[in-house]
Amino acid sequence: MVASIIILSIREIIMIKINSFSSFFVANWKLNGDFKFIDQFLDNLQVPSDNSKCIVICPTSTYLDYIRHKKNNFYVGAQNVSEHEKGAYTGEISCNALSDLNIDFCILGHSERRQLFNETSTDVSLKSSKVIEFKIVPIVCIGETLEEKENGKTNNILSQQLEDSIPVSSNSDNTIIAYEPVWAIGTGLTPTLEEINKTHQFIKNHNTKFENFKVLYGGSVNANNANEIVSLSNVDGALIGGASLNYDDFTKIIKD
Ligand code: PEP
């Protein structure tokens, strides 16, 4: 009891100040990587000394503890968490467990979680609210499918996802939004630069509450296109899947 109070108060002191960073580069390793991969990746990764860039690596959960002991100018994030604090939820991981490991970020509502594991925006909101209680920053993913885009529904879908996935306790100091068009994830396809910038502007203008939120872009970001995407006026960084598994590519993305 006393120990957990101490841990919580230490976390309060070292809570990440989102607004102190100019850009974010979040590596989503999904269900990839093992000890050998991690050792090789971190031995070769070159993290810029520029502290204004926030680099976050999100491994599969079993490697969170290993990788956080090897932290070197980067932060560690989880890819999901339970909305429940404890109890009969076999296979789940709690915010308390993430907090014990000093995990600073947690990706929530990734389209793979929504599509393959039937997570709803309500689930995402509950999880986001819970991680915020534990001083962990949720990176809340939203995005339209190809069919929704082709039917001109992108903005409606994003509005609904924003309303339902972002909890009342979220603000620009404790939550990050990631716009990830579902059709762009892992496909090599991306919206045009103009479309990305416009959509991010739409998200930020959707509600005065979101005006100062950091909004990251995700979906087929690679070493060749990252720089021009992240330089867009309404883009505050990138969430990177496939290209974050290659240390040369990821180094180039975060260095540019
Ligand atoms: C992702 O999984 O969040 C992602 C953006 O993947 P990729 O970069 O491979 O499209």
Coordinates of C-alpha atoms and ligand atoms in Angstrom, one line a residue:
M1 CA 0.0 0.0 0.0
V2 CA 2.7 2.5 1.1
A3 CA 4.9 1.3 -1.8
S4 CA 2.1 1.9 -4.4
I5 CA 1.5 5.4 -3.0
I6 CA 5.2 6.1 -3.4
I7 CA 5.2 4.7 -7.0
L8 CA 2.1 6.8 -7.9
S9 CA 3.6 10.0 -6.4
I10 CA 6.9 9.4 -8.3
R11 CA 4.9 8.9 -11.5
E12 CA 3.1 12.2 -10.8
I13 CA 6.5 14.0 -10.6
I14 CA 7.8 12.5 -13.8
M15 CA 4.6 12.6 -15.8
I16 CA 5.3 13.3 -19.4
K17 CA 4.7 16.9 -20.4
I18 CA 3.2 16.4 -23.9
N19 CA 3.4 20.0 -24.7
S20 CA 7.1 20.2 -24.2
F21 CA 7.7 18.3 -27.4
S22 CA 7.4 19.6 -30.9
S23 CA 6.9 16.2 -32.6
F24 CA 6.2 12.6 -31.7
F25 CA 7.4 9.4 -33.4
V26 CA 5.6 6.3 -32.1
A27 CA 6.8 2.9 -33.2
N28 CA 4.0 0.3 -33.1
W29 CA 5.7 -3.0 -33.3
K30 CA 2.4 -4.9 -33.1
L31 CA 3.0 -8.7 -32.6
N32 CA 6.6 -8.6 -33.8
G33 CA 10.0 -8.8 -32.1
D34 CA 11.8 -11.0 -29.6
F35 CA 14.9 -10.5 -27.4
K36 CA 17.3 -10.9 -30.3
F37 CA 15.4 -8.4 -32.4
I38 CA 15.2 -5.8 -29.6
D39 CA 18.9 -6.1 -28.8
Q40 CA 19.8 -5.6 -32.5
F41 CA 17.3 -2.8 -33.0
L42 CA 18.4 -0.8 -30.0
D43 CA 22.1 -1.4 -30.7
N44 CA 21.7 0.2 -34.1
L45 CA 19.0 2.8 -33.5
Q46 CA 20.3 6.4 -33.5
V47 CA 18.1 8.6 -31.4
P48 CA 18.6 12.3 -32.1
S49 CA 20.0 14.3 -29.2
D50 CA 17.3 16.9 -30.0
N51 CA 15.0 16.7 -26.9
S52 CA 12.1 18.3 -28.7
K53 CA 11.4 15.1 -30.5
C54 CA 9.5 12.5 -28.4
I55 CA 10.4 8.9 -29.5
V56 CA 8.1 6.2 -28.2
I57 CA 8.6 2.4 -28.8
C58 CA 5.6 0.2 -28.3
P59 CA 6.6 -3.5 -28.2
T60 CA 4.4 -6.5 -27.5
S61 CA 3.5 -6.4 -23.8
T62 CA 5.8 -9.3 -22.7
Y63 CA 8.8 -7.1 -23.7
L64 CA 7.7 -3.9 -22.0
D65 CA 9.8 -4.6 -18.9
Y66 CA 12.9 -5.6 -20.9
I67 CA 12.8 -2.6 -23.2
R68 CA 12.2 -0.1 -20.4
H69 CA 15.4 -1.2 -18.8
K70 CA 17.2 -0.3 -22.0
K71 CA 15.6 3.1 -22.4
N72 CA 18.0 5.6 -24.0
N73 CA 16.4 8.9 -25.0
F74 CA 13.2 7.2 -25.9
Y75 CA 9.9 6.4 -24.1
V76 CA 8.1 3.1 -23.9
G77 CA 4.4 2.6 -24.7
A78 CA 1.9 -0.3 -24.5
Q79 CA -0.3 -1.3 -27.4
N80 CA -3.4 -1.9 -25.4
V81 CA -4.7 -2.2 -21.8
S82 CA -7.7 -3.4 -19.9
E83 CA -10.4 -0.9 -18.8
H84 CA -10.6 -3.0 -15.6
E85 CA -8.3 -2.5 -12.7
K86 CA -8.3 -6.1 -11.5
G87 CA -10.4 -9.2 -11.3
A88 CA -11.5 -12.2 -13.4
Y89 CA -10.3 -10.9 -16.8
T90 CA -8.1 -13.7 -18.0
G91 CA -5.4 -12.6 -20.4
E92 CA -5.8 -8.9 -19.7
I93 CA -3.2 -6.4 -18.6
S94 CA -4.0 -3.6 -16.1
C95 CA -3.1 0.1 -16.0
N96 CA -1.6 -0.7 -12.6
A97 CA 0.8 -3.2 -14.2
L98 CA 1.8 -0.6 -16.8
S99 CA 2.3 2.0 -14.1
D100 CA 4.4 -0.4 -12.1
L101 CA 6.7 -0.6 -15.1
N102 CA 6.7 3.2 -15.5
I103 CA 5.2 3.0 -19.0
D104 CA 4.4 6.5 -20.2
F105 CA 2.2 5.9 -23.3
C106 CA -0.5 3.5 -24.4
I107 CA -1.9 3.2 -27.9
L108 CA -5.7 2.7 -27.7
G109 CA -8.4 2.0 -30.3
H110 CA -6.0 1.0 -33.0
S111 CA -8.0 -0.1 -36.1
E112 CA -6.7 -3.7 -35.6
R113 CA -8.2 -3.7 -32.1
R114 CA -11.4 -2.3 -33.4
Q115 CA -11.7 -4.7 -36.3
L116 CA -10.2 -7.9 -35.1
F117 CA -11.1 -7.7 -31.4
N118 CA -14.4 -5.8 -31.7
E119 CA -13.4 -2.9 -29.6
T120 CA -15.9 -0.1 -29.7
S121 CA -15.3 3.6 -29.2
T122 CA -17.0 3.3 -25.8
D123 CA -14.4 0.7 -24.8
V124 CA -11.6 3.0 -26.1
S125 CA -13.1 5.9 -24.0
L126 CA -13.2 3.7 -20.8
K127 CA -9.6 2.6 -21.4
S128 CA -8.4 6.1 -22.1
S129 CA -10.0 7.4 -19.0
K130 CA -8.4 4.6 -17.0
V131 CA -4.9 5.2 -18.3
I132 CA -5.2 8.9 -17.7
E133 CA -6.0 8.1 -14.0
F134 CA -2.7 6.3 -13.9
K135 CA -0.8 9.2 -15.5
I136 CA -0.2 7.3 -18.7
V137 CA -0.8 9.2 -22.0
P138 CA -3.4 7.5 -24.3
I139 CA -2.7 7.7 -28.0
V140 CA -6.2 7.4 -29.2
C141 CA -6.5 6.1 -32.8
I142 CA -9.3 7.1 -35.1
G143 CA -9.8 6.6 -38.9
E144 CA -12.1 5.8 -41.7
T145 CA -12.3 2.6 -43.8
L146 CA -11.9 2.8 -47.6
E147 CA -15.6 2.3 -48.1
E148 CA -16.4 5.2 -45.7
K149 CA -13.9 7.4 -47.6
E150 CA -15.3 6.5 -51.0
N151 CA -18.8 7.3 -49.7
G152 CA -17.7 10.7 -48.5
K153 CA -18.2 9.8 -44.9
T154 CA -14.7 10.5 -43.5
N155 CA -15.6 13.6 -41.5
N156 CA -18.8 12.0 -40.1
I157 CA -16.9 8.9 -39.0
L158 CA -14.1 10.9 -37.4
S159 CA -16.6 13.1 -35.6
Q160 CA -18.4 10.1 -34.2
Q161 CA -15.1 8.4 -33.2
L162 CA -13.9 11.6 -31.5
E163 CA -17.1 12.1 -29.6
D164 CA -17.3 8.5 -28.4
S165 CA -13.6 7.5 -27.9
I166 CA -12.2 10.6 -26.2
P167 CA -13.2 10.7 -22.5
V168 CA -14.4 13.8 -20.6
S169 CA -11.1 13.7 -18.6
S170 CA -9.0 14.1 -21.8
N171 CA -7.3 17.4 -22.5
S172 CA -4.3 18.5 -24.6
D173 CA -1.9 17.8 -21.6
N174 CA -2.9 14.2 -21.1
T175 CA -4.1 12.8 -24.4
I176 CA -2.8 12.4 -28.0
I177 CA -4.9 11.7 -31.0
A178 CA -3.6 9.6 -34.0
Y179 CA -5.4 9.9 -37.3
E180 CA -5.0 6.5 -39.1
P181 CA -7.0 6.0 -42.2
V182 CA -7.7 2.2 -42.0
W183 CA -7.1 1.8 -45.7
A184 CA -3.6 3.3 -45.4
I185 CA -2.4 0.9 -42.7
G186 CA 0.1 -1.5 -44.0
T187 CA -0.9 -1.0 -47.6
G188 CA 1.7 1.4 -48.9
L189 CA -1.2 3.8 -49.7
T190 CA -1.5 7.3 -48.1
P191 CA -3.8 10.2 -48.5
T192 CA -2.3 13.2 -50.3
L193 CA -0.4 15.7 -48.2
E194 CA -3.3 18.1 -48.6
E195 CA -5.8 15.6 -47.5
I196 CA -3.8 14.7 -44.4
N197 CA -3.4 18.4 -43.4
K198 CA -7.0 19.1 -44.0
T199 CA -8.2 16.1 -42.0
H200 CA -5.9 17.0 -39.1
Q201 CA -7.3 20.6 -39.2
F202 CA -10.8 19.1 -39.2
I203 CA -10.0 17.1 -36.1
K204 CA -8.4 20.1 -34.3
N205 CA -11.4 22.3 -35.2
H206 CA -14.0 19.7 -34.5
N207 CA -14.5 21.0 -31.0
T208 CA -12.6 23.8 -29.2
K209 CA -11.5 21.1 -26.7
F210 CA -9.3 19.5 -29.4
E211 CA -7.7 22.8 -30.7
N212 CA -4.4 22.2 -28.9
F213 CA -4.3 18.4 -29.0
K214 CA -1.3 16.8 -30.6
V215 CA -2.6 14.9 -33.7
L216 CA -0.3 12.3 -35.2
Y217 CA -0.7 10.7 -38.6
G218 CA -0.4 7.0 -39.2
G219 CA -0.7 4.8 -42.2
S220 CA 2.2 3.7 -44.4
V221 CA 4.6 6.3 -43.1
N222 CA 8.1 5.3 -44.3
A223 CA 11.7 6.7 -44.5
N224 CA 10.8 8.5 -47.8
N225 CA 7.5 10.2 -46.9
A226 CA 7.8 10.8 -43.1
N227 CA 9.6 14.2 -43.4
E228 CA 7.0 15.8 -45.7
I229 CA 4.1 14.4 -43.7
V230 CA 5.4 15.5 -40.3
S231 CA 6.3 18.9 -41.7
L232 CA 2.6 19.7 -42.5
S233 CA 1.3 22.5 -40.3
N234 CA -1.4 20.4 -38.6
V235 CA 0.6 17.3 -38.1
D236 CA 2.4 16.8 -34.8
G237 CA 4.2 13.5 -35.5
A238 CA 3.7 10.0 -36.8
L239 CA 2.6 6.6 -35.7
I240 CA 4.6 4.1 -37.6
G241 CA 4.0 0.3 -38.0
G242 CA 6.0 -1.6 -40.6
A243 CA 8.8 0.9 -41.1
S244 CA 9.4 1.0 -37.3
L245 CA 10.6 -2.6 -37.4
N246 CA 13.7 -1.6 -39.5
Y247 CA 16.3 0.3 -37.4
D248 CA 17.7 2.1 -40.4
D249 CA 14.3 3.2 -41.6
F250 CA 13.2 4.3 -38.2
T251 CA 16.5 6.1 -37.5
K252 CA 16.0 8.0 -40.8
I253 CA 12.4 8.9 -39.9
I254 CA 13.3 10.3 -36.5
K255 CA 16.4 12.1 -37.7
D256 CA 15.0 14.0 -40.6
Ligands
PEP1 C1 0.0 1.2 -37.6 O1 -0.1 0.0 -37.4 O2 -0.4 2.0 -36.7 C2 0.5 1.6 -38.9 C3 0.4 2.9 -39.1 O3 1.1 0.7 -39.7 P1 1.9 1.0 -41.0 O4 2.9 2.1 -40.7 O5 2.6 -0.3 -41.3 O6 0.9 1.4 -42.1

